[in-house]
mmCIF file of C-alpha atoms in Angstrom:
data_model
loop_
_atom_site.group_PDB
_atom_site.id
_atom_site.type_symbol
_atom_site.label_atom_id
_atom_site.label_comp_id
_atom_site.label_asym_id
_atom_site.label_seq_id
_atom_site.Cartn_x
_atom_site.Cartn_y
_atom_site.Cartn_z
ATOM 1 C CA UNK A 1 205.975 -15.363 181.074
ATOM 2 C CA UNK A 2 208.246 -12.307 179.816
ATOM 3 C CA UNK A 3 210.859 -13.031 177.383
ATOM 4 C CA UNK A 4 213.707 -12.490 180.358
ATOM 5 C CA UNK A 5 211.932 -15.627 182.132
ATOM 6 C CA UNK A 6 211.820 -17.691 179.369
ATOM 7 C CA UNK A 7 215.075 -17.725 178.382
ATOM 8 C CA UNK A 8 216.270 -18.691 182.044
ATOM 9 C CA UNK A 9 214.334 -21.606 181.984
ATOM 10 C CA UNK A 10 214.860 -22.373 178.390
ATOM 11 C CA UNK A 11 219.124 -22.197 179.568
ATOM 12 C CA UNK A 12 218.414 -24.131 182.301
ATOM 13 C CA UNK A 13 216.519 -27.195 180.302
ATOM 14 C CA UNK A 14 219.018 -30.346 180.193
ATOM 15 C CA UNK A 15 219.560 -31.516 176.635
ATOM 16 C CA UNK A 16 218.577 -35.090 175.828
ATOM 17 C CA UNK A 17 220.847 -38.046 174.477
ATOM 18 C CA UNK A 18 219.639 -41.181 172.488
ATOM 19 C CA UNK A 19 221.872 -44.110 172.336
ATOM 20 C CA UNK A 20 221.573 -47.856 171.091
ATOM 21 C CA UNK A 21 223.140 -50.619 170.753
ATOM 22 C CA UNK A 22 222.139 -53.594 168.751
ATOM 23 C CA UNK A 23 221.982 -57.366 170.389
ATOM 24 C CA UNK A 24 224.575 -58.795 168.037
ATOM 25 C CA UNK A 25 227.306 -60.879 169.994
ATOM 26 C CA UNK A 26 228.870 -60.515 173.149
ATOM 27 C CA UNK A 27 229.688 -56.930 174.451
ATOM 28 C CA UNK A 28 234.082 -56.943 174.899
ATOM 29 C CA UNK A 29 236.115 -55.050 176.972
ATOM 30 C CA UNK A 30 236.318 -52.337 173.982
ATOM 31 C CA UNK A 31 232.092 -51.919 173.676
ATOM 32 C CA UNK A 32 233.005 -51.254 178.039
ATOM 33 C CA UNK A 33 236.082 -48.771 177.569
ATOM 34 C CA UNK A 34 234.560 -47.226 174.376
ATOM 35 C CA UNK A 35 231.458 -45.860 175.669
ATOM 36 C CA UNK A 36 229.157 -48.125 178.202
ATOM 37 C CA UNK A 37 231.911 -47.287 181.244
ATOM 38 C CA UNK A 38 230.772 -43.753 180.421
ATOM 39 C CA UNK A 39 227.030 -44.016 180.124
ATOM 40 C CA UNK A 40 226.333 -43.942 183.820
ATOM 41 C CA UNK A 41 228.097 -41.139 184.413
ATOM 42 C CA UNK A 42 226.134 -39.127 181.484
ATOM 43 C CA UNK A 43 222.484 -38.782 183.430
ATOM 44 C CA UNK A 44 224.411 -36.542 185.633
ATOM 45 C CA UNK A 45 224.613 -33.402 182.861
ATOM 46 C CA UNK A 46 221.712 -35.233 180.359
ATOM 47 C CA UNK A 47 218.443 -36.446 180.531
ATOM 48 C CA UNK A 48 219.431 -40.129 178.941
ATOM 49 C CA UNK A 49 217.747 -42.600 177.117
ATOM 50 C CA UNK A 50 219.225 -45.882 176.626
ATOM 51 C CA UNK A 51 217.788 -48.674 173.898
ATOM 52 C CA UNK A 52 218.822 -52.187 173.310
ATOM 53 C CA UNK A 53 218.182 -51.868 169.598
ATOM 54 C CA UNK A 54 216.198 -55.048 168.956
ATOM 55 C CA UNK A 55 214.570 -54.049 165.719
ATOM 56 C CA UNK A 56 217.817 -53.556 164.162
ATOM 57 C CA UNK A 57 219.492 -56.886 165.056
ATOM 58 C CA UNK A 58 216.938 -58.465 162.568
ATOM 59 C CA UNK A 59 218.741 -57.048 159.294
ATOM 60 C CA UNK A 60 221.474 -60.012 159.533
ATOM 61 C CA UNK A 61 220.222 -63.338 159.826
ATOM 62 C CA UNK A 62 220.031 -64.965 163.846
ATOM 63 C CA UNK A 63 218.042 -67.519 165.198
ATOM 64 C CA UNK A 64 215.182 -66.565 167.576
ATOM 65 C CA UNK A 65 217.226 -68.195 170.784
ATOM 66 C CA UNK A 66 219.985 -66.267 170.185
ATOM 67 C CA UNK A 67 218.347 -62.973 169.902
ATOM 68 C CA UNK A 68 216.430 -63.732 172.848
ATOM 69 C CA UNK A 69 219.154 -64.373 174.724
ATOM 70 C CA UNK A 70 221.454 -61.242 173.447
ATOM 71 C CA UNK A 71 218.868 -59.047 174.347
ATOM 72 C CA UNK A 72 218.212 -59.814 177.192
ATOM 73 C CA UNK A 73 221.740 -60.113 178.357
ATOM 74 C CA UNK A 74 222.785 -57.010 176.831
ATOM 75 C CA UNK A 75 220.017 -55.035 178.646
ATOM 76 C CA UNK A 76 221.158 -56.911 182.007
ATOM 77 C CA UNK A 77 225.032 -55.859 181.074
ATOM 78 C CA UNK A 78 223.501 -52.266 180.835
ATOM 79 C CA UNK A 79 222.168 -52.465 184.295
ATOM 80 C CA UNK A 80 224.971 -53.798 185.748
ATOM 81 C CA UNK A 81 227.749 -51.294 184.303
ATOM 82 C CA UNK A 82 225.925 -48.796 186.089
ATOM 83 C CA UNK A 83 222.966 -47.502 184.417
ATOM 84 C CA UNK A 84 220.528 -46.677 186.884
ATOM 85 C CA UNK A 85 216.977 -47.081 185.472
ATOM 86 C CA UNK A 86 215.502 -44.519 188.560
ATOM 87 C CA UNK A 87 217.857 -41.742 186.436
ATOM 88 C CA UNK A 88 217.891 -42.749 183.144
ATOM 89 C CA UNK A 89 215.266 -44.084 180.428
ATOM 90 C CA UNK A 90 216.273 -47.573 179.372
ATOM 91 C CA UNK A 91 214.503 -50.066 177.061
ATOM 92 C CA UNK A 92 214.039 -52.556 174.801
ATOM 93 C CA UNK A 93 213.328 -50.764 170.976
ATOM 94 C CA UNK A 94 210.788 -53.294 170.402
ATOM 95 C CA UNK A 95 208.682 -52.856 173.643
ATOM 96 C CA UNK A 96 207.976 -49.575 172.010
ATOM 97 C CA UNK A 97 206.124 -50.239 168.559
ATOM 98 C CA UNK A 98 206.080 -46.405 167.460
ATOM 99 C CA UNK A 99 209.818 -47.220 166.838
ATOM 100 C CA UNK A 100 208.498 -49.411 163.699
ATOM 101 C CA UNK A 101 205.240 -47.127 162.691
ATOM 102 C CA UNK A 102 206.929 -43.796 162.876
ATOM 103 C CA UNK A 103 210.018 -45.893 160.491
ATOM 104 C CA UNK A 104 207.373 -46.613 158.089
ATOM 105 C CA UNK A 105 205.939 -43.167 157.603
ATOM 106 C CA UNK A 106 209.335 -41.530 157.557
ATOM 107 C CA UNK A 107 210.318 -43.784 154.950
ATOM 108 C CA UNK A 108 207.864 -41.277 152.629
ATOM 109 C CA UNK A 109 209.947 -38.182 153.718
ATOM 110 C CA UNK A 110 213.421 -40.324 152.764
ATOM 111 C CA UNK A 111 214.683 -39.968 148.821
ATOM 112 C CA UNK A 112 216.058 -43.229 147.443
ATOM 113 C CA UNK A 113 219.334 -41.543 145.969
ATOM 114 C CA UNK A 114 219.679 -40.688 149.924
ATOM 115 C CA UNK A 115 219.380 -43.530 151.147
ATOM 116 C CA UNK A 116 221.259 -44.933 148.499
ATOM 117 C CA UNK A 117 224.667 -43.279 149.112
ATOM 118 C CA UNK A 118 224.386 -44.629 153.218
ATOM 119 C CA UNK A 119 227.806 -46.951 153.052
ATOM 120 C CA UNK A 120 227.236 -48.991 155.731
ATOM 121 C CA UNK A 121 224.752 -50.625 153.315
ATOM 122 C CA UNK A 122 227.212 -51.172 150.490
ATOM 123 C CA UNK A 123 229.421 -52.178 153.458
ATOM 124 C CA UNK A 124 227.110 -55.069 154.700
ATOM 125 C CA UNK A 125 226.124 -56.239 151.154
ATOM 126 C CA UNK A 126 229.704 -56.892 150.178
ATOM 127 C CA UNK A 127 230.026 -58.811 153.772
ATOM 128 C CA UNK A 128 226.719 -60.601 153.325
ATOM 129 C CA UNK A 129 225.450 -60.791 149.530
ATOM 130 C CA UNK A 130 223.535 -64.003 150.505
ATOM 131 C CA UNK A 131 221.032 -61.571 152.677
ATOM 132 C CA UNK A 132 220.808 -58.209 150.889
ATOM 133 C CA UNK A 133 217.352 -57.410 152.410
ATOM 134 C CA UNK A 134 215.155 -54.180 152.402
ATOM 135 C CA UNK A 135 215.566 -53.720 156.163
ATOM 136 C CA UNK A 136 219.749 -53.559 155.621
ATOM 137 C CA UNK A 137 219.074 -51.059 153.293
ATOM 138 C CA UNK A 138 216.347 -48.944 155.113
ATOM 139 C CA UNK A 139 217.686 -49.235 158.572
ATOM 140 C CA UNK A 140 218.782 -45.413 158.698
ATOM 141 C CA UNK A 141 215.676 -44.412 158.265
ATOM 142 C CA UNK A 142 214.560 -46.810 161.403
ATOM 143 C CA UNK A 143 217.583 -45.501 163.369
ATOM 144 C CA UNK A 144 216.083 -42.239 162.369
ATOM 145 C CA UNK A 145 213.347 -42.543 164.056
ATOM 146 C CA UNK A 146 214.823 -43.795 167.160
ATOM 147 C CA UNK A 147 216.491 -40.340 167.737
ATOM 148 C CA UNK A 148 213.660 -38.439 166.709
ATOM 149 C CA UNK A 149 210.817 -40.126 168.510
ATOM 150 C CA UNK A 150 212.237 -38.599 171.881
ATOM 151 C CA UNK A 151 213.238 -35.115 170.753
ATOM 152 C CA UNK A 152 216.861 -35.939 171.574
ATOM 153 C CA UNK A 153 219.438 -32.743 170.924
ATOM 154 C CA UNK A 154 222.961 -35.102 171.284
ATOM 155 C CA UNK A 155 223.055 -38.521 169.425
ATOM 156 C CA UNK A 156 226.715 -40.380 170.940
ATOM 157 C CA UNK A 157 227.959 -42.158 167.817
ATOM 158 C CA UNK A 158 231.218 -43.836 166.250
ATOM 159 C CA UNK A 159 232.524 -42.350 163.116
ATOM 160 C CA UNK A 160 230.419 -44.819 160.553
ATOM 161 C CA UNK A 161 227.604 -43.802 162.086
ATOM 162 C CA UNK A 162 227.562 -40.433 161.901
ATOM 163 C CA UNK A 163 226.158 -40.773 157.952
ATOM 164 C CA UNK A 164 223.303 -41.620 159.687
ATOM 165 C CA UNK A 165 222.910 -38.985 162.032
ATOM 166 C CA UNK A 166 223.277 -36.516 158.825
ATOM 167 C CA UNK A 167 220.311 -38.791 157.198
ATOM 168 C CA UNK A 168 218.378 -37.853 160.108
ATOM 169 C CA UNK A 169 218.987 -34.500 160.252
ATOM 170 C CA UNK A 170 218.013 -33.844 157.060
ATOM 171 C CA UNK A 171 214.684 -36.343 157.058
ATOM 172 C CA UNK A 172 213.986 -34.141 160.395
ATOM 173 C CA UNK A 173 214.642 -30.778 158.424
ATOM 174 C CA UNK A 174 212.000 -31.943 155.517
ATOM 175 C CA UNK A 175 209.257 -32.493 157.698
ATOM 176 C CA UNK A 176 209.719 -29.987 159.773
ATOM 177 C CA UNK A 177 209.963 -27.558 156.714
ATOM 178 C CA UNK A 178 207.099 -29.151 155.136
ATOM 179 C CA UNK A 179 204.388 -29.151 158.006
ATOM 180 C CA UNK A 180 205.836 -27.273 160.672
ATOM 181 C CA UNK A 181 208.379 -27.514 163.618
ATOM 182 C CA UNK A 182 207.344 -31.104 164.456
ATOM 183 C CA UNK A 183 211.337 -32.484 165.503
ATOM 184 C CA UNK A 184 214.151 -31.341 167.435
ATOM 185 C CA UNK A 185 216.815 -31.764 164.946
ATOM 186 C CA UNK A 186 219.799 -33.407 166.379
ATOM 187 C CA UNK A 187 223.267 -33.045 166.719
ATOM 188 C CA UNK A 188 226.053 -36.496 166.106
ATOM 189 C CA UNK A 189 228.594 -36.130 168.706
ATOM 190 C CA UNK A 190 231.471 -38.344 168.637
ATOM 191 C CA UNK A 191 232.298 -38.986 171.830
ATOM 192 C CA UNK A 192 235.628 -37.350 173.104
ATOM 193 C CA UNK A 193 235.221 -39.704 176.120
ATOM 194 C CA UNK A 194 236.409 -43.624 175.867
ATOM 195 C CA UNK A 195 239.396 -45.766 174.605
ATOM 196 C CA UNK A 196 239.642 -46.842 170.795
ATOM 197 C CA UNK A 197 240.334 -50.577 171.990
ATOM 198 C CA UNK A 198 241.884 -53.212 169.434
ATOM 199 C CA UNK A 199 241.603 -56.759 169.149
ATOM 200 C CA UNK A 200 244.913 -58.801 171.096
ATOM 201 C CA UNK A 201 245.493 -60.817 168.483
ATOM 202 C CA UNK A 202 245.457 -58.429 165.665
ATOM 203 C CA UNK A 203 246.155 -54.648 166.587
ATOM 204 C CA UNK A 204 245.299 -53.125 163.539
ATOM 205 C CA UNK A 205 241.880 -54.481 163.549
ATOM 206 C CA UNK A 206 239.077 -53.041 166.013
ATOM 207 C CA UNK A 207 238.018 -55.322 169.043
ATOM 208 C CA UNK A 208 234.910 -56.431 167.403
ATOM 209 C CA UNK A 209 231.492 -58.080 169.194
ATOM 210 C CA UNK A 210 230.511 -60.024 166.426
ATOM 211 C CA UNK A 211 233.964 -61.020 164.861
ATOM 212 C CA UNK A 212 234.511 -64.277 166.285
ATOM 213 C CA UNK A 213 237.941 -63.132 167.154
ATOM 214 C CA UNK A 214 238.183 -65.633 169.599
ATOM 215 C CA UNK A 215 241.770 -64.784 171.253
ATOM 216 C CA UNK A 216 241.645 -61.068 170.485
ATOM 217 C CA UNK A 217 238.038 -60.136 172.142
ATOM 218 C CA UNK A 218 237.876 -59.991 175.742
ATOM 219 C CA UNK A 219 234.632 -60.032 176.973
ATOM 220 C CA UNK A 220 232.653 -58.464 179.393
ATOM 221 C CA UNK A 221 231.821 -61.932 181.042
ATOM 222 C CA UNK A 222 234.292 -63.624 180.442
ATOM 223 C CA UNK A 223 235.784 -65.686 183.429
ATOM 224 C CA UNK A 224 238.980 -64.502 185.159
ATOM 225 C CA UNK A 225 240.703 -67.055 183.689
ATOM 226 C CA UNK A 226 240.312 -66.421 179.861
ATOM 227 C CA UNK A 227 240.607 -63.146 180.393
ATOM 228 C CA UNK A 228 243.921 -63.809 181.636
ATOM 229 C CA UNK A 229 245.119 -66.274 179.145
ATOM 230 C CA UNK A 230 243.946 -63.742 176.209
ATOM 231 C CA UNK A 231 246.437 -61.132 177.626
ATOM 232 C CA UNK A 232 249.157 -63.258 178.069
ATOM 233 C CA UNK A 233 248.844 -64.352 174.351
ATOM 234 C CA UNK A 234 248.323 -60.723 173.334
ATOM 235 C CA UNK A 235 250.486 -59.623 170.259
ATOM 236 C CA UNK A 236 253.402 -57.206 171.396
ATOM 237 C CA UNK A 237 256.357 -56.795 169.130
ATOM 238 C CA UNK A 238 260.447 -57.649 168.999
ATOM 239 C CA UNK A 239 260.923 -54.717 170.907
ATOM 240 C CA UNK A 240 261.445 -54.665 174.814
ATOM 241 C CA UNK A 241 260.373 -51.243 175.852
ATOM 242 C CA UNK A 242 256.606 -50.363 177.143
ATOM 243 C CA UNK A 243 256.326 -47.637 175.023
ATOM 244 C CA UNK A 244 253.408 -46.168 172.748
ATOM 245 C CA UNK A 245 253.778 -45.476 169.851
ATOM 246 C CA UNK A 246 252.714 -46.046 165.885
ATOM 247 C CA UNK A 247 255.325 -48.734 165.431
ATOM 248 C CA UNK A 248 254.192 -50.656 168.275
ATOM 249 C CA UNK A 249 250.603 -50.981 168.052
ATOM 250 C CA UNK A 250 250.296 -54.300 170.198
ATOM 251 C CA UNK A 251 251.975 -52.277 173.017
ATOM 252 C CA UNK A 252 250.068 -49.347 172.272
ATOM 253 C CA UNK A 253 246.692 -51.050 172.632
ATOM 254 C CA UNK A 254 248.039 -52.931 175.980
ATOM 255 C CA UNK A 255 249.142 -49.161 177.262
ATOM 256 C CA UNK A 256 245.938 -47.563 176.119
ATOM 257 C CA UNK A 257 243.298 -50.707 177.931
ATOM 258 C CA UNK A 258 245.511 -49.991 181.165
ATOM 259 C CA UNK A 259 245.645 -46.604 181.112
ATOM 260 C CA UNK A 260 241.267 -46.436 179.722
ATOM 261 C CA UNK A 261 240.562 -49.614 183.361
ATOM 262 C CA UNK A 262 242.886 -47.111 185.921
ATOM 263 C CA UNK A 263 241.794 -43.847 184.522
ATOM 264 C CA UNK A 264 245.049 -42.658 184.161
ATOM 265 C CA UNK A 265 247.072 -41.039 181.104
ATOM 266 C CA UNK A 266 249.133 -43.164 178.826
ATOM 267 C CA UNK A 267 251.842 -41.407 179.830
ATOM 268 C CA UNK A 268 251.683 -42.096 183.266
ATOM 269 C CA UNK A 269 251.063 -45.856 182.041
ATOM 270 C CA UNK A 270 254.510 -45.663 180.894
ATOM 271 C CA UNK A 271 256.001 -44.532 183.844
ATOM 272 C CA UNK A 272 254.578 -46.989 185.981
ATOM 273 C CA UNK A 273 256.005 -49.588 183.468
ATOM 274 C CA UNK A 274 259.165 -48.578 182.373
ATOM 275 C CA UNK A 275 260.801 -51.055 183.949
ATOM 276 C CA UNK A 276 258.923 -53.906 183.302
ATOM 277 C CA UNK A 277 259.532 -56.288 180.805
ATOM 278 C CA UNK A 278 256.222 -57.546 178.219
ATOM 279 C CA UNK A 279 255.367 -60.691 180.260
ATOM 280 C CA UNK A 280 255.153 -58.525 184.013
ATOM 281 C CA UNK A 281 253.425 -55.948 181.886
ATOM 282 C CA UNK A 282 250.638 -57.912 180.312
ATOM 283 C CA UNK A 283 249.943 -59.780 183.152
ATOM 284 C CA UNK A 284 249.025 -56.038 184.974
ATOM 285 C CA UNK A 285 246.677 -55.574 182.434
ATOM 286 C CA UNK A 286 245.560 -59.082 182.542
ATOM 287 C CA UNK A 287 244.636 -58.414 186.441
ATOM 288 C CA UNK A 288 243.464 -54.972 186.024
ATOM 289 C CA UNK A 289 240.862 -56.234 183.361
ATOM 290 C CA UNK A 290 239.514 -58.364 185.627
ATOM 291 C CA UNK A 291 239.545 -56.352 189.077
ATOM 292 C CA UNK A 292 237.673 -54.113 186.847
ATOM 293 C CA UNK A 293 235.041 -56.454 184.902
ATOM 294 C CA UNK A 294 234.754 -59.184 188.172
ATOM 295 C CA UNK A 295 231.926 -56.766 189.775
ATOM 296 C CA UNK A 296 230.145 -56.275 186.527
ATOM 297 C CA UNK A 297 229.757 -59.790 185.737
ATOM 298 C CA UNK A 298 228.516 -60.445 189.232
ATOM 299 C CA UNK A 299 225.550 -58.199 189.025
ATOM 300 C CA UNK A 300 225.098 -59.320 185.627
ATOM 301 C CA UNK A 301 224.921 -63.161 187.016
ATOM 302 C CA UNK A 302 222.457 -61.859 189.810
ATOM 303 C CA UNK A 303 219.999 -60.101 187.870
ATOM 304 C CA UNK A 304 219.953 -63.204 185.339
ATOM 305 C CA UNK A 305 218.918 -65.087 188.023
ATOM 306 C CA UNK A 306 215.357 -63.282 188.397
ATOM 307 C CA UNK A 307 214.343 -62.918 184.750
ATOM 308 C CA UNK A 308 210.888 -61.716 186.100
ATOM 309 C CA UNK A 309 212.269 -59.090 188.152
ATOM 310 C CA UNK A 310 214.564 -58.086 184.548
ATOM 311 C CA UNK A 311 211.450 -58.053 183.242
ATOM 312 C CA UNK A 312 209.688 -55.734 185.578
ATOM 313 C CA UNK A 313 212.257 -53.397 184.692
ATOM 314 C CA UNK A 314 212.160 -53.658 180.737
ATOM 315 C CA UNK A 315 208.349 -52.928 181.354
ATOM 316 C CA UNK A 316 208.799 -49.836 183.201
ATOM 317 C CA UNK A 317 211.573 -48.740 180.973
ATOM 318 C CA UNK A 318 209.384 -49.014 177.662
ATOM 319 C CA UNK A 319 206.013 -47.821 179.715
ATOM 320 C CA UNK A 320 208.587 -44.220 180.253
ATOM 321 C CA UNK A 321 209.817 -44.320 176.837
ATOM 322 C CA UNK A 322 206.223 -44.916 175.344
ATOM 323 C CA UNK A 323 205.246 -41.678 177.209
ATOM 324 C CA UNK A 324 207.307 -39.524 175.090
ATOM 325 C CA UNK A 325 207.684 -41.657 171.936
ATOM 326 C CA UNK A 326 203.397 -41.664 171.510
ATOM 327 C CA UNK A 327 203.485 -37.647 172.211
ATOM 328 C CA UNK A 328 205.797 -37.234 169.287
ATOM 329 C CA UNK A 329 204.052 -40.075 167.108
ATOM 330 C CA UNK A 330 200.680 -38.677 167.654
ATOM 331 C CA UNK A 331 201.888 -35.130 166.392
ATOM 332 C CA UNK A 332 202.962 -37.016 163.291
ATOM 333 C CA UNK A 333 200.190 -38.404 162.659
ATOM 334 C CA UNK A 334 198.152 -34.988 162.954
ATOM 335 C CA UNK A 335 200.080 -33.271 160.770
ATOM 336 C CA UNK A 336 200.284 -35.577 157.822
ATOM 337 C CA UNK A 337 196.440 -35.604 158.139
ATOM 338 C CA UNK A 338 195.498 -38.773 159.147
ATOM 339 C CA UNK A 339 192.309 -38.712 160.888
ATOM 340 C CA UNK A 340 192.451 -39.372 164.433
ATOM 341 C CA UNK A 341 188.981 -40.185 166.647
#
């Protein structure tokens, strides 16, 4: 191949994205605006791999039920937001076990003062100093090998992640300096796609999965009518006037869900509504939430009724993502100098 021909076909390679999500509570309308909405979309300019990050949901304390359960609804909300498995990769971490073995030998090409200064750790310990365990503090270097296992270029992550991603980068850049050119080294993107969605009740404060914000989360599956009551008890202000703005962050939330469900700007939210007092306005949303999440929870509810045929898919997901994950693993291996018959 002469050099012209190789770099066509070197342009016209797609670049790969990694992203997971841990099963820790119940995915809300903000996990949906924020990034899953966009997922499906994504196989279209990427070769995607999706991973309900199992492993990872074992740093906090949860009973074996529950994480049972949130994985495997959490993988069936994936498939019914749109992700189709035929043109994406998606899996469940632990149906992959090089996840956990090539965690362990990267742990050798991690310094402790590194992996020291991560702050979600100091984060989490302050939150839970009752269960300060070795896997809180060596996660990274799992979520490390997550993105490098499949030779992923983009890595779609919130900002107190992206710590991480730098972690990664340089545990990549080590080995690859030491042996030679063994991983892709990746690139944290913060998405410019999705809505920063707060909690109705509060805001100020992020529309959190696992905050037992019980008024302020809408959920994906939640039933029409809860999602309805939530946003007519959403917090506004004294004010009158739909308008967004920093002094009227209630509003501004309400504004920036509608706009984020109709795909339209916030400007053009507050056009539409200029007219309307708060009640009429947060019932709109109200409706538009669930016109939006009503199909989503039906396929969810249909492919819970078959856990077989979920299943089925989960093994053909991890049987794809074992493909590349061993390719990478056994290169490890070699070059380290393990002996392998």
């Amino acid at each position: 191949m002469n050099e012209q021909v190789a770099l066509q076909v070197n342009s016209e390679k797609r670049k790969r994205v990694f992203s997971a999500i841990k099963p820790t509570g119940n995915p809300t309308l903000g996990n949906y605006l924020g990034a899953m909405k966009y997922w499906p979309r994504m196989c279209e300019t990427y070769d995607c791999l999706y991973a309900v990050a199992d492993l990872h949901a074992i740093t906090v304390a949860i009973k074996p039920k529950d994480l049972r359960e949130n994985s495997k609804r959490l993988f069936a909300l994936l498939l019914a937001v749109g992700i189709d498995p035929e043109k994406n990769i998606l899996f469940m971490q632990s149906h992959v076990t090089a996840h956990a073995e090539l965690g362990w030998l990267l742990n050798n090409y991690t310094m402790f003062g590194e992996a020291s200064r991560m702050t979600q750790f100091k984060d989490k310990s302050r939150k839970n100093p009752e269960n300060v365990n070795v896997g809180l503090f060596d996660y990274p270097v799992l979520m490390a090998a997550d993105i490098l296992l499949y030779q992923a270029d983009i890595v779609p992550v919130g900002e107190d992640q992206m710590q991480h991603v730098e972690l990664c980068r340089t545990v990549a850049n080590r080995f690859n300096n030491r042996y030679s050119p063994t991983f892709t080294v990746p690139v944290g993107k913060i998405p410019d796609y999705g809505a920063r969605i707060h909690s109705l009740s509060d805001p100020t404060a992020k529309m959190g999965k696992s905050e037992g914000d019980a008024d302020g989360a809408v959920l994906i599956l939640d039933r029409p009518e809860d999602i309805m009551r939530k946003f007519k008890r959403a917090v506004t202000d004294c004010d009158t006037k739909v308008h967004a703005c920093k002094d009227k962050p209630g509003i501004t939330n309400l504004l920036t869900i509608y706009a984020s469900l109709c795909d339209i700007s916030i400007d053009k939210a507050e056009r539409e509504f200029e007219n309307s007092d708060y009640a009429a306005f947060k019932l709109r949303v109200g409706e538009a939430a669930v016109e939006t999440l009503r199909p989503i929870r039906e396929k969810y509810e249909a492919l819970r009724k078959d856990d077989k045929a979920l299943g089925e898919i989960m093994k053909q997901g991890a049987e794809k993502a074992a493909r590349s994950a061993y390719r990478t693993l056994e290169k490890v291996y070699k070059k380290i100098g393990f002996v392998r018959v």
